[in-house]
């Protein structure tokens, strides 16, 4: 199942493909840049799905650190990748020598 289909199922949203594709592209670029790879490894594809769902649910609240509505308080992470840093760094360390360099 491709990213768009997976995200549609999770969100239950089937009529905002243009927005979802843009969020997928932006998130994909961030992960690819962080990992220094050309494509997101299949083993980490779930991270893209989770990040896009989070971004979609935050539309209209971009830039907020904390939001309180009807007594319910939401806190947002400024660096979206931070919560997945352990998984991403583990991938980097496991694959560093395969790409011709080694982390010290």
mmCIF file of N, CA and C in Angstrom, residues 23-99:
data_model
loop_
_atom_site.group_PDB
_atom_site.id
_atom_site.type_symbol
_atom_site.label_atom_id
_atom_site.label_comp_id
_atom_site.label_asym_id
_atom_site.label_seq_id
_atom_site.Cartn_x
_atom_site.Cartn_y
_atom_site.Cartn_z
ATOM 1 N N UNK A 23 1.855 17.188 2.026
ATOM 2 C CA UNK A 23 2.386 16.841 3.348
ATOM 3 C C UNK A 23 3.325 15.638 3.265
ATOM 4 N N UNK A 24 2.991 14.672 2.429
ATOM 5 C CA UNK A 24 3.863 13.512 2.220
ATOM 6 C C UNK A 24 5.192 13.962 1.639
ATOM 7 N N UNK A 25 5.157 14.803 0.606
ATOM 8 C CA UNK A 25 6.395 15.270 -0.035
ATOM 9 C C UNK A 25 7.283 16.043 0.938
ATOM 10 N N UNK A 26 6.698 16.949 1.693
ATOM 11 C CA UNK A 26 7.469 17.752 2.652
ATOM 12 C C UNK A 26 8.100 16.851 3.716
ATOM 13 N N UNK A 27 7.309 15.949 4.242
ATOM 14 C CA UNK A 27 7.797 15.054 5.297
ATOM 15 C C UNK A 27 8.856 14.107 4.757
ATOM 16 N N UNK A 28 8.639 13.617 3.548
ATOM 17 C CA UNK A 28 9.617 12.728 2.917
ATOM 18 C C UNK A 28 10.953 13.443 2.753
ATOM 19 N N UNK A 29 10.920 14.697 2.310
ATOM 20 C CA UNK A 29 12.151 15.475 2.141
ATOM 21 C C UNK A 29 12.890 15.638 3.464
ATOM 22 N N UNK A 30 12.159 15.873 4.539
ATOM 23 C CA UNK A 30 12.795 16.027 5.858
ATOM 24 C C UNK A 30 13.500 14.741 6.288
ATOM 25 N N UNK A 31 12.808 13.624 6.147
ATOM 26 C CA UNK A 31 13.386 12.342 6.573
ATOM 27 C C UNK A 31 14.580 11.974 5.702
ATOM 28 N N UNK A 32 14.451 12.132 4.395
ATOM 29 C CA UNK A 32 15.539 11.823 3.463
ATOM 30 C C UNK A 32 16.752 12.687 3.763
ATOM 31 N N UNK A 33 16.519 13.950 4.030
ATOM 32 C CA UNK A 33 17.615 14.859 4.351
ATOM 33 C C UNK A 33 18.304 14.445 5.647
ATOM 34 N N UNK A 34 17.531 14.099 6.654
ATOM 35 C CA UNK A 34 18.097 13.700 7.945
ATOM 36 C C UNK A 34 18.932 12.426 7.804
ATOM 37 N N UNK A 35 18.415 11.461 7.040
ATOM 38 C CA UNK A 35 19.103 10.180 6.885
ATOM 39 C C UNK A 35 20.225 10.221 5.852
ATOM 40 N N UNK A 36 20.214 11.255 5.004
ATOM 41 C CA UNK A 36 21.183 11.366 3.913
ATOM 42 C C UNK A 36 21.078 10.166 2.968
ATOM 43 N N UNK A 37 19.848 9.892 2.531
ATOM 44 C CA UNK A 37 19.566 8.802 1.599
ATOM 45 C C UNK A 37 18.725 9.354 0.449
ATOM 46 N N UNK A 38 18.503 8.517 -0.566
ATOM 47 C CA UNK A 38 17.681 8.935 -1.705
ATOM 48 C C UNK A 38 16.207 8.575 -1.535
ATOM 49 N N UNK A 39 15.943 7.535 -0.774
ATOM 50 C CA UNK A 39 14.578 7.077 -0.525
ATOM 51 C C UNK A 39 14.446 6.678 0.938
ATOM 52 N N UNK A 40 13.252 6.779 1.465
ATOM 53 C CA UNK A 40 13.010 6.353 2.844
ATOM 54 C C UNK A 40 13.042 4.828 2.883
ATOM 55 N N UNK A 41 13.844 4.259 3.769
ATOM 56 C CA UNK A 41 13.889 2.803 3.890
ATOM 57 C C UNK A 41 12.515 2.252 4.284
ATOM 58 N N UNK A 42 12.153 1.119 3.722
ATOM 59 C CA UNK A 42 10.858 0.504 4.014
ATOM 60 C C UNK A 42 10.657 0.304 5.511
ATOM 61 N N UNK A 43 11.729 -0.038 6.206
ATOM 62 C CA UNK A 43 11.623 -0.303 7.647
ATOM 63 C C UNK A 43 11.259 0.945 8.451
ATOM 64 N N UNK A 44 11.407 2.128 7.849
ATOM 65 C CA UNK A 44 11.083 3.379 8.540
ATOM 66 C C UNK A 44 9.881 4.098 7.926
ATOM 67 N N UNK A 45 9.196 3.458 7.000
ATOM 68 C CA UNK A 45 8.076 4.117 6.315
ATOM 69 C C UNK A 45 6.958 4.503 7.280
ATOM 70 N N UNK A 46 6.822 3.779 8.359
ATOM 71 C CA UNK A 46 5.784 4.081 9.352
ATOM 72 C C UNK A 46 5.986 5.464 9.965
ATOM 73 N N UNK A 47 7.241 5.904 10.037
ATOM 74 C CA UNK A 47 7.519 7.229 10.601
ATOM 75 C C UNK A 47 6.900 8.306 9.721
ATOM 76 N N UNK A 48 7.035 8.164 8.407
ATOM 77 C CA UNK A 48 6.437 9.140 7.491
ATOM 78 C C UNK A 48 4.925 9.172 7.678
ATOM 79 N N UNK A 49 4.305 8.012 7.763
ATOM 80 C CA UNK A 49 2.849 7.949 7.935
ATOM 81 C C UNK A 49 2.435 8.671 9.218
ATOM 82 N N UNK A 50 3.107 8.372 10.317
ATOM 83 C CA UNK A 50 2.762 9.009 11.591
ATOM 84 C C UNK A 50 2.977 10.519 11.557
ATOM 85 N N UNK A 51 4.073 10.960 10.949
ATOM 86 C CA UNK A 51 4.347 12.399 10.888
ATOM 87 C C UNK A 51 3.322 13.135 10.032
ATOM 88 N N UNK A 52 2.927 12.548 8.910
ATOM 89 C CA UNK A 52 1.927 13.196 8.052
ATOM 90 C C UNK A 52 0.586 13.280 8.778
ATOM 91 N N UNK A 53 0.213 12.236 9.475
ATOM 92 C CA UNK A 53 -1.039 12.261 10.239
ATOM 93 C C UNK A 53 -0.984 13.368 11.293
ATOM 94 N N UNK A 54 0.142 13.479 11.986
ATOM 95 C CA UNK A 54 0.295 14.537 12.992
ATOM 96 C C UNK A 54 0.208 15.920 12.357
ATOM 97 N N UNK A 55 0.891 16.106 11.229
ATOM 98 C CA UNK A 55 0.868 17.416 10.551
ATOM 99 C C UNK A 55 -0.542 17.756 10.084
ATOM 100 N N UNK A 56 -1.237 16.780 9.524
ATOM 101 C CA UNK A 56 -2.599 17.001 9.049
ATOM 102 C C UNK A 56 -3.493 17.434 10.209
ATOM 103 N N UNK A 57 -3.367 16.762 11.324
ATOM 104 C CA UNK A 57 -4.205 17.074 12.485
ATOM 105 C C UNK A 57 -3.864 18.417 13.117
ATOM 106 N N UNK A 58 -2.704 18.957 12.798
ATOM 107 C CA UNK A 58 -2.290 20.253 13.356
ATOM 108 C C UNK A 58 -2.557 21.417 12.414
ATOM 109 N N UNK A 59 -3.111 21.171 11.261
ATOM 110 C CA UNK A 59 -3.359 22.255 10.310
ATOM 111 C C UNK A 59 -4.202 23.325 10.995
ATOM 112 N N UNK A 60 -3.733 24.545 10.888
ATOM 113 C CA UNK A 60 -4.392 25.666 11.551
ATOM 114 C C UNK A 60 -3.743 26.004 12.879
ATOM 115 N N UNK A 61 -2.901 25.104 13.364
ATOM 116 C CA UNK A 61 -2.219 25.334 14.643
ATOM 117 C C UNK A 61 -0.705 25.364 14.464
ATOM 118 N N UNK A 62 -0.237 25.537 13.230
ATOM 119 C CA UNK A 62 1.194 25.575 12.970
ATOM 120 C C UNK A 62 1.846 26.686 13.778
ATOM 121 N N UNK A 63 2.998 26.398 14.310
ATOM 122 C CA UNK A 63 3.739 27.401 15.060
ATOM 123 C C UNK A 63 3.379 27.472 16.530
ATOM 124 N N UNK A 64 2.272 26.869 16.911
ATOM 125 C CA UNK A 64 1.882 26.888 18.317
ATOM 126 C C UNK A 64 2.704 25.880 19.111
ATOM 127 N N UNK A 65 3.026 26.237 20.314
ATOM 128 C CA UNK A 65 3.719 25.318 21.209
ATOM 129 C C UNK A 65 2.689 24.651 22.118
ATOM 130 N N UNK A 66 1.729 25.443 22.587
ATOM 131 C CA UNK A 66 0.666 24.934 23.448
ATOM 132 C C UNK A 66 -0.647 25.582 23.038
ATOM 133 N N UNK A 67 -1.712 24.803 23.057
ATOM 134 C CA UNK A 67 -3.034 25.295 22.689
ATOM 135 C C UNK A 67 -4.030 24.763 23.717
ATOM 136 N N UNK A 68 -4.933 25.625 24.157
ATOM 137 C CA UNK A 68 -5.945 25.210 25.119
ATOM 138 C C UNK A 68 -7.322 25.545 24.555
ATOM 139 N N UNK A 69 -8.163 24.516 24.421
ATOM 140 C CA UNK A 69 -9.509 24.697 23.888
ATOM 141 C C UNK A 69 -10.480 23.942 24.787
ATOM 142 N N UNK A 70 -11.469 24.649 25.288
ATOM 143 C CA UNK A 70 -12.498 24.038 26.146
ATOM 144 C C UNK A 70 -11.896 23.210 27.279
ATOM 145 N N UNK A 71 -10.874 23.748 27.902
ATOM 146 C CA UNK A 71 -10.254 23.066 29.035
ATOM 147 C C UNK A 71 -9.295 21.955 28.669
ATOM 148 N N UNK A 72 -9.174 21.659 27.380
ATOM 149 C CA UNK A 72 -8.248 20.620 26.920
ATOM 150 C C UNK A 72 -6.991 21.294 26.398
ATOM 151 N N UNK A 73 -5.839 20.878 26.905
ATOM 152 C CA UNK A 73 -4.580 21.500 26.503
ATOM 153 C C UNK A 73 -3.774 20.540 25.641
ATOM 154 N N UNK A 74 -3.271 21.050 24.509
ATOM 155 C CA UNK A 74 -2.415 20.281 23.611
ATOM 156 C C UNK A 74 -1.055 20.940 23.553
ATOM 157 N N UNK A 75 -0.014 20.141 23.624
ATOM 158 C CA UNK A 75 1.351 20.636 23.462
ATOM 159 C C UNK A 75 1.917 20.038 22.189
ATOM 160 N N UNK A 76 2.628 20.852 21.422
ATOM 161 C CA UNK A 76 3.186 20.411 20.158
ATOM 162 C C UNK A 76 4.702 20.417 20.222
ATOM 163 N N UNK A 77 5.299 19.476 19.536
ATOM 164 C CA UNK A 77 6.749 19.386 19.448
ATOM 165 C C UNK A 77 7.203 20.289 18.312
ATOM 166 N N UNK A 78 8.205 21.132 18.567
ATOM 167 C CA UNK A 78 8.687 22.024 17.511
ATOM 168 C C UNK A 78 9.418 21.247 16.423
ATOM 169 N N UNK A 79 10.274 20.308 16.820
ATOM 170 C CA UNK A 79 11.017 19.501 15.860
ATOM 171 C C UNK A 79 10.312 18.160 15.731
ATOM 172 N N UNK A 80 9.576 17.994 14.646
ATOM 173 C CA UNK A 80 8.768 16.793 14.454
ATOM 174 C C UNK A 80 9.594 15.513 14.461
ATOM 175 N N UNK A 81 10.812 15.584 13.933
ATOM 176 C CA UNK A 81 11.644 14.383 13.855
ATOM 177 C C UNK A 81 12.207 13.972 15.210
ATOM 178 N N UNK A 82 12.196 14.889 16.167
ATOM 179 C CA UNK A 82 12.808 14.630 17.469
ATOM 180 C C UNK A 82 12.257 13.372 18.140
ATOM 181 N N UNK A 83 10.953 13.175 18.060
ATOM 182 C CA UNK A 83 10.354 12.007 18.709
ATOM 183 C C UNK A 83 10.745 10.687 18.046
ATOM 184 N N UNK A 84 11.292 10.759 16.830
ATOM 185 C CA UNK A 84 11.718 9.559 16.103
ATOM 186 C C UNK A 84 13.234 9.482 15.959
ATOM 187 N N UNK A 85 13.934 10.401 16.607
ATOM 188 C CA UNK A 85 15.387 10.506 16.478
ATOM 189 C C UNK A 85 16.089 9.189 16.799
ATOM 190 N N UNK A 86 15.654 8.494 17.816
ATOM 191 C CA UNK A 86 16.263 7.216 18.184
ATOM 192 C C UNK A 86 16.206 6.207 17.051
ATOM 193 N N UNK A 87 15.060 6.088 16.398
ATOM 194 C CA UNK A 87 14.903 5.155 15.279
ATOM 195 C C UNK A 87 15.751 5.592 14.085
ATOM 196 N N UNK A 88 15.723 6.895 13.794
ATOM 197 C CA UNK A 88 16.475 7.419 12.653
ATOM 198 C C UNK A 88 17.978 7.281 12.875
ATOM 199 N N UNK A 89 18.436 7.625 14.072
ATOM 200 C CA UNK A 89 19.865 7.517 14.372
ATOM 201 C C UNK A 89 20.327 6.066 14.377
ATOM 202 N N UNK A 90 19.478 5.171 14.826
ATOM 203 C CA UNK A 90 19.814 3.740 14.801
ATOM 204 C C UNK A 90 20.002 3.271 13.358
ATOM 205 N N UNK A 91 19.116 3.715 12.465
ATOM 206 C CA UNK A 91 19.256 3.363 11.049
ATOM 207 C C UNK A 91 20.580 3.901 10.506
ATOM 208 N N UNK A 92 20.886 5.144 10.832
ATOM 209 C CA UNK A 92 22.129 5.760 10.356
ATOM 210 C C UNK A 92 23.330 4.967 10.856
ATOM 211 N N UNK A 93 23.352 4.631 12.127
ATOM 212 C CA UNK A 93 24.514 3.923 12.677
ATOM 213 C C UNK A 93 24.636 2.515 12.100
ATOM 214 N N UNK A 94 23.532 1.855 11.827
ATOM 215 C CA UNK A 94 23.574 0.510 11.253
ATOM 216 C C UNK A 94 23.993 0.516 9.790
ATOM 217 N N UNK A 95 23.779 1.626 9.104
ATOM 218 C CA UNK A 95 24.041 1.677 7.671
ATOM 219 C C UNK A 95 25.200 2.583 7.293
ATOM 220 N N UNK A 96 25.866 3.175 8.258
ATOM 221 C CA UNK A 96 26.937 4.134 7.976
ATOM 222 C C UNK A 96 28.056 3.515 7.162
ATOM 223 N N UNK A 97 28.547 2.358 7.538
ATOM 224 C CA UNK A 97 29.673 1.759 6.814
ATOM 225 C C UNK A 97 29.247 1.243 5.447
ATOM 226 N N UNK A 98 27.986 0.945 5.259
ATOM 227 C CA UNK A 98 27.501 0.481 3.957
ATOM 228 C C UNK A 98 27.537 1.590 2.912
ATOM 229 N N UNK A 99 27.519 2.848 3.373
ATOM 230 C CA UNK A 99 27.508 3.976 2.441
ATOM 231 C C UNK A 99 28.888 4.588 2.284
#
